Amino acid sequence: MSVNMKTLLLCAAFFILHSSFFICEAQAQPKARRQQQQKSQQEQLQQQKVQPTQSQGMSLRARLSFPTAVEMPENVVWRRDIYRELNLDDDANAGLYYPVEPIDKQLNLFTYVFKLALNGYVPVYEYRLDGNEVFSDSAKVQIKTILDNFHIFYEERDGKVRVDNSDIPSAEVKMYYLKESAYFDDANSTFHRKVQALCPVMVREDDFGGEASKYPLFWVKYADLEPYLSRQTVMTSNLNNAATMSMEDFFTLNHYQGKIYKTNNMLGKTLAQICEGDTTKLSAEQKKIEAELKAFEQNIFGDQHRKDSLDSIAKLDPKQLKAAKKSKGGSSSSKSTSAKVKSSKPKKSSTPSSGSARMSVRRERH
């Protein structure tokens, strides 16, 4: 074999080996790259994993299942924050109290909130001495701390805190402190009353037969509770037991009733402190605030009982104008209106000469 032939064979062999090496490398490189990408994605998912007790509140599944929860806009032109005391002995709020112990899947409000907090789905915040709520990470409270502070029996199994249904003090929680914001949304030209926070209050009687004491347990943001409240119903009537609605609708439609005990003011005082313990002044101040809220809601778009609106009714039917003026106490104006109506009728002639009347009739006939 000649030298040129040997050289060609060696070059061909080297080319085949070199190309096969590149083919193997090309086949192995995408697999390694995929493994590296999968590893980096897993690390990112672990870093972005959100626990139920973190500040973001509800899980992603709850956000997708209940997308209707809307926060109050921050740039509203008018807002008033008030605090109410909801007594569960009142008929309007009694649906939040029963059943005291769970019946199948039916729970009262406190049992439901307690279980959500115990399982880490909803964060809870401390109730401070001044009664104001602070929803920051530093104000968060562990549920175990609340159990210890208020002597609620629990057990720890496998590193988890467990409380039996019979040990949940739902029978003692007979009140709620509720923060409500009444605001005007100029973007939609609508008036709203939205619940901002809830605080269950435990009422315990003294061992020596004294007056029962109030123990506020914790604050919870309503925005964190709202998606879960859609799953529980509340009875709204003692006469019709089929009349029920979800707890979310109960608070959204403002079916609750409660006396105002505080408003956000520059002095930072409650109504009892402002009225210096005078119950008569306190009741008058509560009625005053309720009247101010109602007046603002009714007069956002002006007074509907103005004179021009009465005139527009009169063009349609004079009887409606008369009824509207009677409802407003306008007796004198109704008399003048009736006088005008009477004057428009043809007067009877006092003289017996009726020929002109007959002539007019004959002329009309001809």
mmCIF file of C-alpha atoms in Angstrom:
data_model
loop_
_atom_site.group_PDB
_atom_site.id
_atom_site.type_symbol
_atom_site.label_atom_id
_atom_site.label_comp_id
_atom_site.label_asym_id
_atom_site.label_seq_id
_atom_site.Cartn_x
_atom_site.Cartn_y
_atom_site.Cartn_z
ATOM 1 C CA MET A 1 0.000 0.000 0.000
ATOM 2 C CA SER A 2 1.371 3.341 -0.942
ATOM 3 C CA VAL A 3 2.106 6.148 1.452
ATOM 4 C CA ASN A 4 -0.652 8.325 0.049
ATOM 5 C CA MET A 5 -3.237 5.598 0.613
ATOM 6 C CA LYS A 6 -2.142 5.138 4.235
ATOM 7 C CA THR A 7 -2.342 8.859 4.785
ATOM 8 C CA LEU A 8 -5.849 8.990 3.385
ATOM 9 C CA LEU A 9 -6.982 6.080 5.573
ATOM 10 C CA LEU A 10 -5.548 7.693 8.703
ATOM 11 C CA CYS A 11 -7.244 10.998 7.885
ATOM 12 C CA ALA A 12 -10.566 9.236 7.324
ATOM 13 C CA ALA A 13 -10.286 7.339 10.618
ATOM 14 C CA PHE A 14 -9.389 10.512 12.481
ATOM 15 C CA PHE A 15 -12.339 12.311 10.914
ATOM 16 C CA ILE A 16 -14.750 9.518 11.895
ATOM 17 C CA LEU A 17 -13.490 9.473 15.491
ATOM 18 C CA HIS A 18 -13.652 13.241 15.756
ATOM 19 C CA SER A 19 -17.200 13.457 14.372
ATOM 20 C CA SER A 20 -18.437 10.653 16.653
ATOM 21 C CA PHE A 21 -16.965 12.494 19.646
ATOM 22 C CA PHE A 22 -18.889 15.644 18.731
ATOM 23 C CA ILE A 23 -22.090 13.639 18.214
ATOM 24 C CA CYS A 24 -21.800 12.057 21.664
ATOM 25 C CA GLU A 25 -21.083 15.438 23.213
ATOM 26 C CA ALA A 26 -24.077 16.992 21.416
ATOM 27 C CA GLN A 27 -26.316 14.202 22.682
ATOM 28 C CA ALA A 28 -25.052 14.473 26.266
ATOM 29 C CA GLN A 29 -25.057 18.256 26.531
ATOM 30 C CA PRO A 30 -28.883 18.832 26.267
ATOM 31 C CA LYS A 31 -29.491 16.175 28.940
ATOM 32 C CA ALA A 32 -27.042 17.819 31.308
ATOM 33 C CA ARG A 33 -28.529 21.215 30.545
ATOM 34 C CA ARG A 34 -32.025 19.893 31.260
ATOM 35 C CA GLN A 35 -30.923 18.474 34.567
ATOM 36 C CA GLN A 36 -29.286 21.742 35.488
ATOM 37 C CA GLN A 37 -32.424 23.697 34.532
ATOM 38 C CA GLN A 38 -34.631 21.363 36.565
ATOM 39 C CA LYS A 39 -32.354 21.757 39.565
ATOM 40 C CA SER A 40 -32.397 25.553 39.307
ATOM 41 C CA GLN A 41 -36.209 25.558 38.952
ATOM 42 C CA GLN A 42 -36.586 23.415 42.062
ATOM 43 C CA GLU A 43 -34.365 25.775 44.019
ATOM 44 C CA GLN A 44 -36.427 28.759 42.864
ATOM 45 C CA LEU A 45 -39.659 27.034 43.856
ATOM 46 C CA GLN A 46 -38.290 26.278 47.310
ATOM 47 C CA GLN A 47 -37.240 29.896 47.741
ATOM 48 C CA GLN A 48 -40.620 31.194 46.553
ATOM 49 C CA LYS A 49 -42.667 28.704 48.531
ATOM 50 C CA VAL A 50 -45.263 30.542 50.642
ATOM 51 C CA GLN A 51 -46.322 29.118 53.983
ATOM 52 C CA PRO A 52 -49.920 29.737 55.167
ATOM 53 C CA THR A 53 -48.721 31.765 58.154
ATOM 54 C CA GLN A 54 -46.743 34.276 56.127
ATOM 55 C CA SER A 55 -47.837 37.851 55.571
ATOM 56 C CA GLN A 56 -49.386 37.152 52.185
ATOM 57 C CA GLY A 57 -52.354 35.592 53.991
ATOM 58 C CA MET A 58 -54.433 33.206 51.917
ATOM 59 C CA SER A 59 -52.996 30.545 49.668
ATOM 60 C CA LEU A 60 -52.845 30.725 45.893
ATOM 61 C CA ARG A 61 -55.672 28.191 45.652
ATOM 62 C CA ALA A 62 -57.938 30.413 47.743
ATOM 63 C CA ARG A 63 -57.061 33.447 45.625
ATOM 64 C CA LEU A 64 -58.010 31.573 42.459
ATOM 65 C CA SER A 65 -61.168 30.062 43.922
ATOM 66 C CA PHE A 66 -62.467 33.318 45.416
ATOM 67 C CA PRO A 67 -61.301 36.222 43.229
ATOM 68 C CA THR A 68 -64.081 38.587 44.333
ATOM 69 C CA ALA A 69 -62.381 39.903 47.491
ATOM 70 C CA VAL A 70 -61.744 43.583 46.845
ATOM 71 C CA GLU A 71 -59.656 45.800 49.101
ATOM 72 C CA MET A 72 -60.697 49.336 49.939
ATOM 73 C CA PRO A 73 -58.907 51.865 47.694
ATOM 74 C CA GLU A 74 -56.289 53.929 49.470
ATOM 75 C CA ASN A 75 -56.958 57.160 47.571
ATOM 76 C CA VAL A 76 -60.610 57.689 48.502
ATOM 77 C CA VAL A 77 -61.812 61.267 48.926
ATOM 78 C CA TRP A 78 -63.887 60.584 52.074
ATOM 79 C CA ARG A 79 -63.589 57.890 54.727
ATOM 80 C CA ARG A 80 -64.568 57.370 58.340
ATOM 81 C CA ASP A 81 -63.342 54.462 60.460
ATOM 82 C CA ILE A 82 -65.615 53.336 63.264
ATOM 83 C CA TYR A 83 -65.447 50.516 65.794
ATOM 84 C CA ARG A 84 -68.558 48.569 66.763
ATOM 85 C CA GLU A 85 -69.341 46.168 69.589
ATOM 86 C CA LEU A 86 -71.345 43.205 68.279
ATOM 87 C CA ASN A 87 -73.352 41.475 70.984
ATOM 88 C CA LEU A 88 -74.217 37.930 69.918
ATOM 89 C CA ASP A 89 -77.290 37.915 72.166
ATOM 90 C CA ASP A 90 -78.974 40.293 69.707
ATOM 91 C CA ASP A 91 -81.182 38.618 67.118
ATOM 92 C CA ALA A 92 -79.333 40.286 64.239
ATOM 93 C CA ASN A 93 -76.005 38.721 65.324
ATOM 94 C CA ALA A 94 -77.213 35.483 66.906
ATOM 95 C CA GLY A 95 -76.518 33.505 63.740
ATOM 96 C CA LEU A 96 -72.786 33.988 64.324
ATOM 97 C CA TYR A 97 -73.007 32.261 67.724
ATOM 98 C CA TYR A 98 -74.837 29.043 66.913
ATOM 99 C CA PRO A 99 -74.086 26.179 66.827
ATOM 100 C CA VAL A 100 -71.856 26.478 69.894
ATOM 101 C CA GLU A 101 -70.257 23.087 69.174
ATOM 102 C CA PRO A 102 -69.695 21.896 65.586
ATOM 103 C CA ILE A 103 -72.513 19.900 63.993
ATOM 104 C CA ASP A 104 -71.081 17.964 61.042
ATOM 105 C CA LYS A 105 -69.510 20.707 58.904
ATOM 106 C CA GLN A 106 -71.554 23.547 60.370
ATOM 107 C CA LEU A 107 -69.443 25.809 62.611
ATOM 108 C CA ASN A 108 -70.050 29.106 64.295
ATOM 109 C CA LEU A 109 -67.829 32.067 63.482
ATOM 110 C CA PHE A 110 -65.341 31.760 66.328
ATOM 111 C CA THR A 111 -64.830 28.014 65.911
ATOM 112 C CA TYR A 112 -64.188 28.553 62.221
ATOM 113 C CA VAL A 113 -61.745 31.420 62.788
ATOM 114 C CA PHE A 114 -60.018 29.500 65.591
ATOM 115 C CA LYS A 115 -59.478 26.439 63.398
ATOM 116 C CA LEU A 116 -58.150 28.561 60.536
ATOM 117 C CA ALA A 117 -55.668 30.245 62.882
ATOM 118 C CA LEU A 118 -54.714 26.957 64.547
ATOM 119 C CA ASN A 119 -53.884 25.334 61.204
ATOM 120 C CA GLY A 120 -51.913 28.365 60.043
ATOM 121 C CA TYR A 121 -54.227 29.536 57.252
ATOM 122 C CA VAL A 122 -54.965 32.919 58.811
ATOM 123 C CA PRO A 123 -52.477 35.041 60.811
ATOM 124 C CA VAL A 124 -53.660 36.657 64.035
ATOM 125 C CA TYR A 125 -52.394 39.857 65.659
ATOM 126 C CA GLU A 126 -52.173 40.962 69.254
ATOM 127 C CA TYR A 127 -54.827 43.046 70.956
ATOM 128 C CA ARG A 128 -52.960 45.979 72.447
ATOM 129 C CA LEU A 129 -53.887 47.824 75.619
ATOM 130 C CA ASP A 130 -55.046 50.901 73.692
ATOM 131 C CA GLY A 131 -57.409 48.746 71.604
ATOM 132 C CA ASN A 132 -55.870 49.759 68.283
ATOM 133 C CA GLU A 133 -54.991 47.129 65.725
ATOM 134 C CA VAL A 134 -51.536 46.836 64.155
ATOM 135 C CA PHE A 135 -51.165 44.468 61.212
ATOM 136 C CA SER A 136 -47.406 44.193 61.018
ATOM 137 C CA ASP A 137 -45.096 41.206 61.307
ATOM 138 C CA SER A 138 -43.952 42.337 64.742
ATOM 139 C CA ALA A 139 -47.579 42.314 65.991
ATOM 140 C CA LYS A 140 -48.248 38.725 64.933
ATOM 141 C CA VAL A 141 -49.026 36.277 67.711
ATOM 142 C CA GLN A 142 -48.485 32.549 67.776
ATOM 143 C CA ILE A 143 -51.664 30.611 68.461
ATOM 144 C CA LYS A 144 -49.873 28.670 71.195
ATOM 145 C CA THR A 145 -49.245 31.932 73.055
ATOM 146 C CA ILE A 146 -52.967 32.716 72.992
ATOM 147 C CA LEU A 147 -53.783 29.250 74.281
ATOM 148 C CA ASP A 148 -51.376 29.686 77.178
ATOM 149 C CA ASN A 149 -52.492 33.217 78.043
ATOM 150 C CA PHE A 150 -56.191 32.360 78.222
ATOM 151 C CA HIS A 151 -55.804 28.861 79.685
ATOM 152 C CA ILE A 152 -57.229 26.951 76.725
ATOM 153 C CA PHE A 153 -56.392 23.260 76.957
ATOM 154 C CA TYR A 154 -54.385 21.792 74.071
ATOM 155 C CA GLU A 155 -52.114 18.871 73.244
ATOM 156 C CA GLU A 156 -48.976 18.632 71.147
ATOM 157 C CA ARG A 157 -48.730 15.645 68.837
ATOM 158 C CA ASP A 158 -45.989 15.200 66.271
ATOM 159 C CA GLY A 159 -44.944 18.818 66.712
ATOM 160 C CA LYS A 160 -48.465 20.141 66.041
ATOM 161 C CA VAL A 161 -50.830 21.841 68.452
ATOM 162 C CA ARG A 162 -54.209 20.137 68.644
ATOM 163 C CA VAL A 163 -57.347 21.388 70.398
ATOM 164 C CA ASP A 164 -60.450 19.258 70.787
ATOM 165 C CA ASN A 165 -63.775 20.759 69.744
ATOM 166 C CA SER A 166 -65.053 20.567 73.324
ATOM 167 C CA ASP A 167 -62.067 22.647 74.522
ATOM 168 C CA ILE A 168 -62.600 25.504 72.040
ATOM 169 C CA PRO A 169 -64.158 28.327 74.125
ATOM 170 C CA SER A 170 -66.775 29.208 71.487
ATOM 171 C CA ALA A 171 -69.536 29.291 74.116
ATOM 172 C CA GLU A 172 -67.676 32.050 75.984
ATOM 173 C CA VAL A 173 -67.083 34.225 72.914
ATOM 174 C CA LYS A 174 -70.299 36.244 73.056
ATOM 175 C CA MET A 175 -69.013 39.484 71.570
ATOM 176 C CA TYR A 176 -66.906 40.820 68.714
ATOM 177 C CA TYR A 177 -65.109 44.079 68.192
ATOM 178 C CA LEU A 178 -65.495 45.060 64.558
ATOM 179 C CA LYS A 179 -63.682 47.773 62.640
ATOM 180 C CA GLU A 180 -65.699 49.209 59.773
ATOM 181 C CA SER A 181 -64.764 51.798 57.154
ATOM 182 C CA ALA A 182 -67.478 53.911 55.559
ATOM 183 C CA TYR A 183 -66.045 55.514 52.433
ATOM 184 C CA PHE A 184 -66.952 57.150 49.155
ATOM 185 C CA ASP A 185 -65.201 55.748 46.101
ATOM 186 C CA ASP A 186 -65.026 58.619 43.615
ATOM 187 C CA ALA A 187 -63.676 56.308 40.902
ATOM 188 C CA ASN A 188 -67.014 54.465 40.789
ATOM 189 C CA SER A 189 -69.160 57.148 42.495
ATOM 190 C CA THR A 190 -70.335 54.627 45.088
ATOM 191 C CA PHE A 191 -70.673 54.573 48.862
ATOM 192 C CA HIS A 192 -69.519 51.488 50.775
ATOM 193 C CA ARG A 193 -69.274 50.148 54.286
ATOM 194 C CA LYS A 194 -66.548 47.534 54.456
ATOM 195 C CA VAL A 195 -65.415 45.450 57.405
ATOM 196 C CA GLN A 196 -61.687 45.799 58.020
ATOM 197 C CA ALA A 197 -60.980 43.647 61.080
ATOM 198 C CA LEU A 198 -62.577 41.405 63.698
ATOM 199 C CA CYS A 199 -61.658 40.720 67.306
ATOM 200 C CA PRO A 200 -63.410 37.913 69.213
ATOM 201 C CA VAL A 201 -64.114 38.819 72.846
ATOM 202 C CA MET A 202 -64.373 36.129 75.484
ATOM 203 C CA VAL A 203 -66.794 36.873 78.335
ATOM 204 C CA ARG A 204 -65.956 34.980 81.518
ATOM 205 C CA GLU A 205 -67.772 35.195 84.782
ATOM 206 C CA ASP A 206 -65.893 35.715 88.003
ATOM 207 C CA ASP A 207 -65.382 32.699 90.244
ATOM 208 C CA PHE A 208 -66.741 34.705 93.173
ATOM 209 C CA GLY A 209 -70.009 35.619 91.446
ATOM 210 C CA GLY A 210 -68.941 39.105 90.380
ATOM 211 C CA GLU A 211 -69.535 40.858 87.102
ATOM 212 C CA ALA A 212 -68.367 39.075 83.960
ATOM 213 C CA SER A 213 -65.093 40.299 82.486
ATOM 214 C CA LYS A 214 -64.263 40.873 78.827
ATOM 215 C CA TYR A 215 -61.104 39.364 77.349
ATOM 216 C CA PRO A 216 -60.335 40.414 73.745
ATOM 217 C CA LEU A 217 -58.375 37.533 72.230
ATOM 218 C CA PHE A 218 -56.761 38.789 69.021
ATOM 219 C CA TRP A 219 -57.293 40.854 65.892
ATOM 220 C CA VAL A 220 -57.700 39.202 62.492
ATOM 221 C CA LYS A 221 -57.843 40.990 59.144
ATOM 222 C CA TYR A 222 -61.126 40.551 57.364
ATOM 223 C CA ALA A 223 -59.326 40.427 54.009
ATOM 224 C CA ASP A 224 -57.606 37.229 55.194
ATOM 225 C CA LEU A 225 -60.894 35.714 56.352
ATOM 226 C CA GLU A 226 -63.095 36.744 53.446
ATOM 227 C CA PRO A 227 -62.276 33.894 50.997
ATOM 228 C CA TYR A 228 -62.912 31.262 53.669
ATOM 229 C CA LEU A 229 -66.170 32.786 54.951
ATOM 230 C CA SER A 230 -67.826 31.884 51.656
ATOM 231 C CA ARG A 231 -67.809 28.238 52.720
ATOM 232 C CA GLN A 232 -69.862 28.683 55.881
ATOM 233 C CA THR A 233 -73.506 29.702 56.126
ATOM 234 C CA VAL A 234 -75.385 31.580 58.821
ATOM 235 C CA MET A 235 -79.094 31.514 59.671
ATOM 236 C CA THR A 236 -80.769 34.906 59.253
ATOM 237 C CA SER A 237 -84.304 34.302 60.570
ATOM 238 C CA ASN A 238 -85.929 32.643 63.572
ATOM 239 C CA LEU A 239 -89.221 32.219 61.710
ATOM 240 C CA ASN A 240 -87.821 30.733 58.506
ATOM 241 C CA ASN A 241 -84.971 28.314 59.141
ATOM 242 C CA ALA A 242 -84.378 27.936 55.404
ATOM 243 C CA ALA A 243 -83.343 31.606 55.192
ATOM 244 C CA THR A 244 -79.558 31.357 55.201
ATOM 245 C CA MET A 245 -76.642 33.157 53.609
ATOM 246 C CA SER A 246 -72.886 32.814 53.614
ATOM 247 C CA MET A 247 -70.867 34.532 56.324
ATOM 248 C CA GLU A 248 -69.169 36.578 53.626
ATOM 249 C CA ASP A 249 -72.516 37.937 52.412
ATOM 250 C CA PHE A 250 -73.549 38.571 56.018
ATOM 251 C CA PHE A 251 -70.646 40.988 56.505
ATOM 252 C CA THR A 252 -70.592 42.350 52.962
ATOM 253 C CA LEU A 253 -74.274 43.295 53.101
ATOM 254 C CA ASN A 254 -73.827 44.722 56.633
ATOM 255 C CA HIS A 255 -76.509 42.544 58.246
ATOM 256 C CA TYR A 256 -74.788 42.836 61.622
ATOM 257 C CA GLN A 257 -75.779 45.370 64.270
ATOM 258 C CA GLY A 258 -73.540 46.875 66.895
ATOM 259 C CA LYS A 259 -73.133 49.968 69.005
ATOM 260 C CA ILE A 260 -70.295 52.333 68.123
ATOM 261 C CA TYR A 261 -67.715 52.489 70.902
ATOM 262 C CA LYS A 262 -64.918 54.340 69.110
ATOM 263 C CA THR A 263 -64.062 56.303 65.986
ATOM 264 C CA ASN A 264 -60.685 57.260 64.639
ATOM 265 C CA ASN A 265 -60.070 60.752 65.997
ATOM 266 C CA MET A 266 -57.091 63.003 66.546
ATOM 267 C CA LEU A 267 -57.276 62.534 70.309
ATOM 268 C CA GLY A 268 -57.234 58.750 70.044
ATOM 269 C CA LYS A 269 -59.991 58.403 72.650
ATOM 270 C CA THR A 270 -63.003 56.158 72.833
ATOM 271 C CA LEU A 271 -66.524 57.550 73.090
ATOM 272 C CA ALA A 272 -66.657 56.559 76.747
ATOM 273 C CA GLN A 273 -63.535 58.625 77.433
ATOM 274 C CA ILE A 274 -64.873 61.596 75.489
ATOM 275 C CA CYS A 275 -68.227 61.458 77.292
ATOM 276 C CA GLU A 276 -66.458 60.909 80.654
ATOM 277 C CA GLY A 277 -68.562 57.861 81.478
ATOM 278 C CA ASP A 278 -71.926 59.618 81.097
ATOM 279 C CA THR A 279 -74.229 57.017 79.546
ATOM 280 C CA THR A 280 -76.717 59.646 78.361
ATOM 281 C CA LYS A 281 -74.024 61.563 76.482
ATOM 282 C CA LEU A 282 -72.609 58.313 75.164
ATOM 283 C CA SER A 283 -75.959 57.236 73.709
ATOM 284 C CA ALA A 284 -76.489 60.685 72.189
ATOM 285 C CA GLU A 285 -73.014 60.617 70.616
ATOM 286 C CA GLN A 286 -73.616 57.166 69.132
ATOM 287 C CA LYS A 287 -76.904 58.295 67.574
ATOM 288 C CA LYS A 288 -75.196 61.419 66.258
ATOM 289 C CA ILE A 289 -72.506 59.431 64.456
ATOM 290 C CA GLU A 290 -75.074 57.039 62.965
ATOM 291 C CA ALA A 291 -77.123 60.017 61.737
ATOM 292 C CA GLU A 292 -74.020 61.634 60.198
ATOM 293 C CA LEU A 293 -73.180 58.455 58.273
ATOM 294 C CA LYS A 294 -76.754 58.061 57.069
ATOM 295 C CA ALA A 295 -76.987 61.726 56.036
ATOM 296 C CA PHE A 296 -73.744 61.526 54.086
ATOM 297 C CA GLU A 297 -74.880 58.388 52.267
ATOM 298 C CA GLN A 298 -78.256 59.886 51.351
ATOM 299 C CA ASN A 299 -76.934 63.297 50.281
ATOM 300 C CA ILE A 300 -73.954 62.244 48.152
ATOM 301 C CA PHE A 301 -75.824 63.067 44.956
ATOM 302 C CA GLY A 302 -77.904 65.876 46.439
ATOM 303 C CA ASP A 303 -81.308 66.041 48.080
ATOM 304 C CA GLN A 304 -83.839 64.019 46.122
ATOM 305 C CA HIS A 305 -86.809 65.923 47.639
ATOM 306 C CA ARG A 306 -86.038 69.261 46.047
ATOM 307 C CA LYS A 307 -88.542 71.644 44.461
ATOM 308 C CA ASP A 308 -87.504 70.852 40.910
ATOM 309 C CA SER A 309 -88.200 67.177 41.460
ATOM 310 C CA LEU A 310 -91.693 68.035 42.738
ATOM 311 C CA ASP A 311 -92.289 70.172 39.677
ATOM 312 C CA SER A 312 -91.304 67.321 37.411
ATOM 313 C CA ILE A 313 -93.809 65.099 39.206
ATOM 314 C CA ALA A 314 -96.522 67.760 38.826
ATOM 315 C CA LYS A 315 -96.077 67.749 35.073
ATOM 316 C CA LEU A 316 -96.945 64.086 35.041
ATOM 317 C CA ASP A 317 -99.833 63.996 37.507
ATOM 318 C CA PRO A 318 -101.146 66.789 39.791
ATOM 319 C CA LYS A 319 -102.425 64.184 42.253
ATOM 320 C CA GLN A 320 -98.858 62.946 42.856
ATOM 321 C CA LEU A 321 -97.732 66.488 43.600
ATOM 322 C CA LYS A 322 -100.537 66.884 46.120
ATOM 323 C CA ALA A 323 -99.620 63.589 47.826
ATOM 324 C CA ALA A 324 -95.911 64.523 47.887
ATOM 325 C CA LYS A 325 -96.613 67.900 49.443
ATOM 326 C CA LYS A 326 -98.882 66.345 52.056
ATOM 327 C CA SER A 327 -96.072 63.978 53.029
ATOM 328 C CA LYS A 328 -93.772 66.974 53.498
ATOM 329 C CA GLY A 329 -96.350 68.826 55.594
ATOM 330 C CA GLY A 330 -97.176 71.398 52.953
ATOM 331 C CA SER A 331 -100.820 71.845 53.846
ATOM 332 C CA SER A 332 -100.921 75.472 52.775
ATOM 333 C CA SER A 333 -99.497 74.756 49.369
ATOM 334 C CA SER A 334 -101.943 71.892 48.845
ATOM 335 C CA LYS A 335 -104.812 74.229 49.669
ATOM 336 C CA SER A 336 -103.587 76.729 47.095
ATOM 337 C CA THR A 337 -103.259 73.957 44.542
ATOM 338 C CA SER A 338 -106.779 72.730 45.211
ATOM 339 C CA ALA A 339 -108.025 76.340 44.964
ATOM 340 C CA LYS A 340 -106.438 76.618 41.548
ATOM 341 C CA VAL A 341 -108.061 73.379 40.493
ATOM 342 C CA LYS A 342 -111.462 74.617 41.677
ATOM 343 C CA SER A 343 -111.019 77.965 39.901
ATOM 344 C CA SER A 344 -110.401 76.176 36.621
ATOM 345 C CA LYS A 345 -113.938 74.701 36.724
ATOM 346 C CA PRO A 346 -116.731 76.727 34.993
ATOM 347 C CA LYS A 347 -118.716 78.822 37.465
ATOM 348 C CA LYS A 348 -122.458 78.433 37.654
ATOM 349 C CA SER A 349 -124.356 81.604 36.814
ATOM 350 C CA SER A 350 -126.445 83.026 39.629
ATOM 351 C CA THR A 351 -129.009 84.449 37.138
ATOM 352 C CA PRO A 352 -131.602 82.152 35.552
ATOM 353 C CA SER A 353 -130.651 83.311 32.040
ATOM 354 C CA SER A 354 -129.485 80.147 30.358
ATOM 355 C CA GLY A 355 -129.964 81.253 26.785
ATOM 356 C CA SER A 356 -126.323 81.961 26.211
ATOM 357 C CA ALA A 357 -125.512 78.442 27.268
ATOM 358 C CA ARG A 358 -128.111 77.041 24.864
ATOM 359 C CA MET A 359 -126.839 79.251 22.052
ATOM 360 C CA SER A 360 -123.282 78.072 22.568
ATOM 361 C CA VAL A 361 -124.428 74.492 22.482
ATOM 362 C CA ARG A 362 -126.414 75.075 19.302
ATOM 363 C CA ARG A 363 -123.430 76.781 17.697
ATOM 364 C CA GLU A 364 -121.215 73.864 18.562
ATOM 365 C CA ARG A 365 -123.730 71.484 17.059
ATOM 366 C CA HIS A 366 -124.036 73.544 13.845
#
